[in-house]
PDB file of C-alpha atoms in Angstrom:
ATOM      1  CA  MET A 214       4.756  -2.313  -5.378  1.00 94.00           C
ATOM      2  CA  LYS A 215       7.372  -1.090  -3.036  1.00 96.00           C
ATOM      3  CA  LEU A 216       6.522   2.063  -0.914  1.00 95.00           C
ATOM      4  CA  ASP A 217       9.252   3.973  -2.624  1.00 95.00           C
ATOM      5  CA  ASN A 218       8.112   3.423  -6.284  1.00 95.00           C
ATOM      6  CA  ALA A 219       4.697   4.005  -5.533  1.00 96.00           C
ATOM      7  CA  ILE A 220       5.464   7.123  -4.088  1.00 94.00           C
ATOM      8  CA  THR A 221       7.655   8.091  -7.250  1.00 95.00           C
ATOM      9  CA  LEU A 222       4.981   6.717  -9.577  1.00 94.00           C
ATOM     10  CA  GLY A 223       2.097   8.699  -7.723  1.00 93.00           C
ATOM     11  CA  ALA A 224       3.952  11.961  -8.437  1.00 93.00           C
ATOM     12  CA  LYS A 225       3.971  11.339 -11.877  1.00 93.00           C
ATOM     13  CA  GLY A 226       0.222  10.675 -11.870  1.00 92.00           C
ATOM     14  CA  ALA A 227       0.434   6.979 -12.537  1.00 94.00           C
ATOM     15  CA  TRP A 228      -2.344   5.865 -10.099  1.00 96.00           C
ATOM     16  CA  ILE A 229      -5.826   5.825 -11.388  1.00 95.00           C
ATOM     17  CA  GLU A 230      -7.640   4.010  -8.669  1.00 96.00           C
ATOM     18  CA  ALA A 231      -6.968   2.645  -4.751  1.00 97.00           C
ATOM     19  CA  GLN A 232      -8.892   0.252  -3.276  1.00 97.00           C
ATOM     20  CA  VAL A 233      -8.766  -0.519   0.634  1.00 97.00           C
ATOM     21  CA  ARG A 234      -9.728  -4.215   1.336  1.00 96.00           C
ATOM     22  CA  LEU A 235     -10.021  -6.382   4.422  1.00 94.00           C
ATOM     23  CA  SER A 236      -6.987  -8.699   4.345  1.00 91.00           C
ATOM     24  CA  PRO A 237      -8.134 -12.218   3.857  1.00 87.00           C
ATOM     25  CA  GLY A 238      -6.763 -13.358   6.945  1.00 84.00           C
ATOM     26  CA  SER A 239      -7.883 -10.686   9.279  1.00 86.00           C
ATOM     27  CA  ARG A 240     -11.058  -9.205   9.686  1.00 87.00           C
ATOM     28  CA  THR A 241      -9.639  -6.140  11.626  1.00 91.00           C
ATOM     29  CA  HIS A 242      -6.540  -5.362   9.228  1.00 93.00           C
ATOM     30  CA  TRP A 243      -6.886  -3.395   5.934  1.00 97.00           C
ATOM     31  CA  PHE A 244      -4.463  -3.437   3.082  1.00 96.00           C
ATOM     32  CA  ILE A 245      -4.211  -1.305   0.028  1.00 97.00           C
ATOM     33  CA  MET A 246      -4.457  -2.163  -3.632  1.00 97.00           C
ATOM     34  CA  LEU A 247      -3.337   0.505  -6.458  1.00 98.00           C
ATOM     35  CA  ARG A 248      -4.259   0.315 -10.331  1.00 97.00           C
ATOM     36  CA  ASP A 249      -2.270   2.178 -12.871  1.00 95.00           C
ATOM     37  CA  SER A 250      -3.269   3.287 -16.119  1.00 91.00           C
ATOM     38  CA  ASN A 251      -2.698  -0.071 -17.815  1.00 94.00           C
ATOM     39  CA  LYS A 252      -5.379  -1.405 -15.588  1.00 94.00           C
ATOM     40  CA  LYS A 253      -2.614  -3.336 -13.637  1.00 97.00           C
ATOM     41  CA  SER A 254      -3.117  -4.028 -10.009  1.00 97.00           C
ATOM     42  CA  PHE A 255      -0.489  -3.809  -7.377  1.00 97.00           C
ATOM     43  CA  ILE A 256      -0.711  -4.586  -3.692  1.00 97.00           C
ATOM     44  CA  LEU A 257       1.123  -1.585  -1.718  1.00 97.00           C
ATOM     45  CA  ALA A 258       4.296  -2.981   0.326  1.00 97.00           C
ATOM     46  CA  ASP A 259       6.843  -1.506   2.524  1.00 96.00           C
ATOM     47  CA  ASN A 260      10.612  -1.263   1.169  1.00 93.00           C
ATOM     48  CA  ASP A 261      11.207  -4.813   2.481  1.00 95.00           C
ATOM     49  CA  ASP A 262       8.425  -6.239   0.051  1.00 95.00           C
ATOM     50  CA  ASN A 263       5.928  -6.751   2.884  1.00 95.00           C
ATOM     51  CA  ALA A 264       2.301  -5.811   2.509  1.00 94.00           C
ATOM     52  CA  ILE A 265       1.305  -2.605   4.363  1.00 96.00           C
ATOM     53  CA  SER A 266      -1.514  -3.285   6.308  1.00 94.00           C
ATOM     54  CA  SER A 267      -3.218  -1.462   9.437  1.00 96.00           C
ATOM     55  CA  ASP A 268      -6.108  -1.868  11.574  1.00 95.00           C
ATOM     56  CA  ASP A 269      -6.884   1.930  11.144  1.00 96.00           C
ATOM     57  CA  ILE A 270      -8.211   2.755   8.026  1.00 94.00           C
ATOM     58  CA  ASN A 271      -7.436   6.480   8.219  1.00 95.00           C
ATOM     59  CA  ASP A 272      -3.659   5.554   8.726  1.00 96.00           C
ATOM     60  CA  LEU A 273      -4.054   4.148   5.129  1.00 97.00           C
ATOM     61  CA  ALA A 274      -6.269   7.104   3.998  1.00 96.00           C
ATOM     62  CA  ARG A 275      -3.166   9.271   4.488  1.00 96.00           C
ATOM     63  CA  LEU A 276      -0.901   7.050   3.333  1.00 95.00           C
ATOM     64  CA  LEU A 277      -2.811   7.308  -0.101  1.00 96.00           C
ATOM     65  CA  LYS A 278      -2.909  10.986   0.002  1.00 94.00           C
ATOM     66  CA  SER A 279       0.937  10.722  -0.060  1.00 92.00           C
ATOM     67  CA  LEU A 280       0.669   8.884  -3.098  1.00 93.00           C
ATOM     68  CA  GLY A 281      -1.016  11.987  -4.619  1.00 92.00           C
ATOM     69  CA  LEU A 282      -4.550  10.297  -4.593  1.00 94.00           C
ATOM     70  CA  LYS A 283      -7.760  11.923  -3.216  1.00 92.00           C
ATOM     71  CA  GLU A 284     -10.129   9.042  -3.092  1.00 95.00           C
ATOM     72  CA  PHE A 285     -10.202   5.475  -2.643  1.00 97.00           C
ATOM     73  CA  THR A 286     -13.200   2.754  -2.661  1.00 97.00           C
ATOM     74  CA  GLY A 287     -13.131   0.298   0.492  1.00 95.00           C
ATOM     75  CA  PHE A 288     -14.425  -3.158   0.142  1.00 92.00           C
ATOM     76  CA  LEU A 289     -15.712  -4.984   3.425  1.00 84.00           C
TER      77      LEU A 289
END
């Protein structure tokens, strides 16, 4: 899910769940998965369709807040 689309859908309250997970190829980078009301999951990507990841989970928490989410689940 591209970031601009995710922000638009977030403003409409489309996201029911967010998960922050460790990237499979790196034990130091985290990525975001979003789930909508149809229980469909999406990996959050930038507008060039590259998965958004960070080694700082706080950066991702701020990003989730901009999508209208107030909480997320973290998976190690």
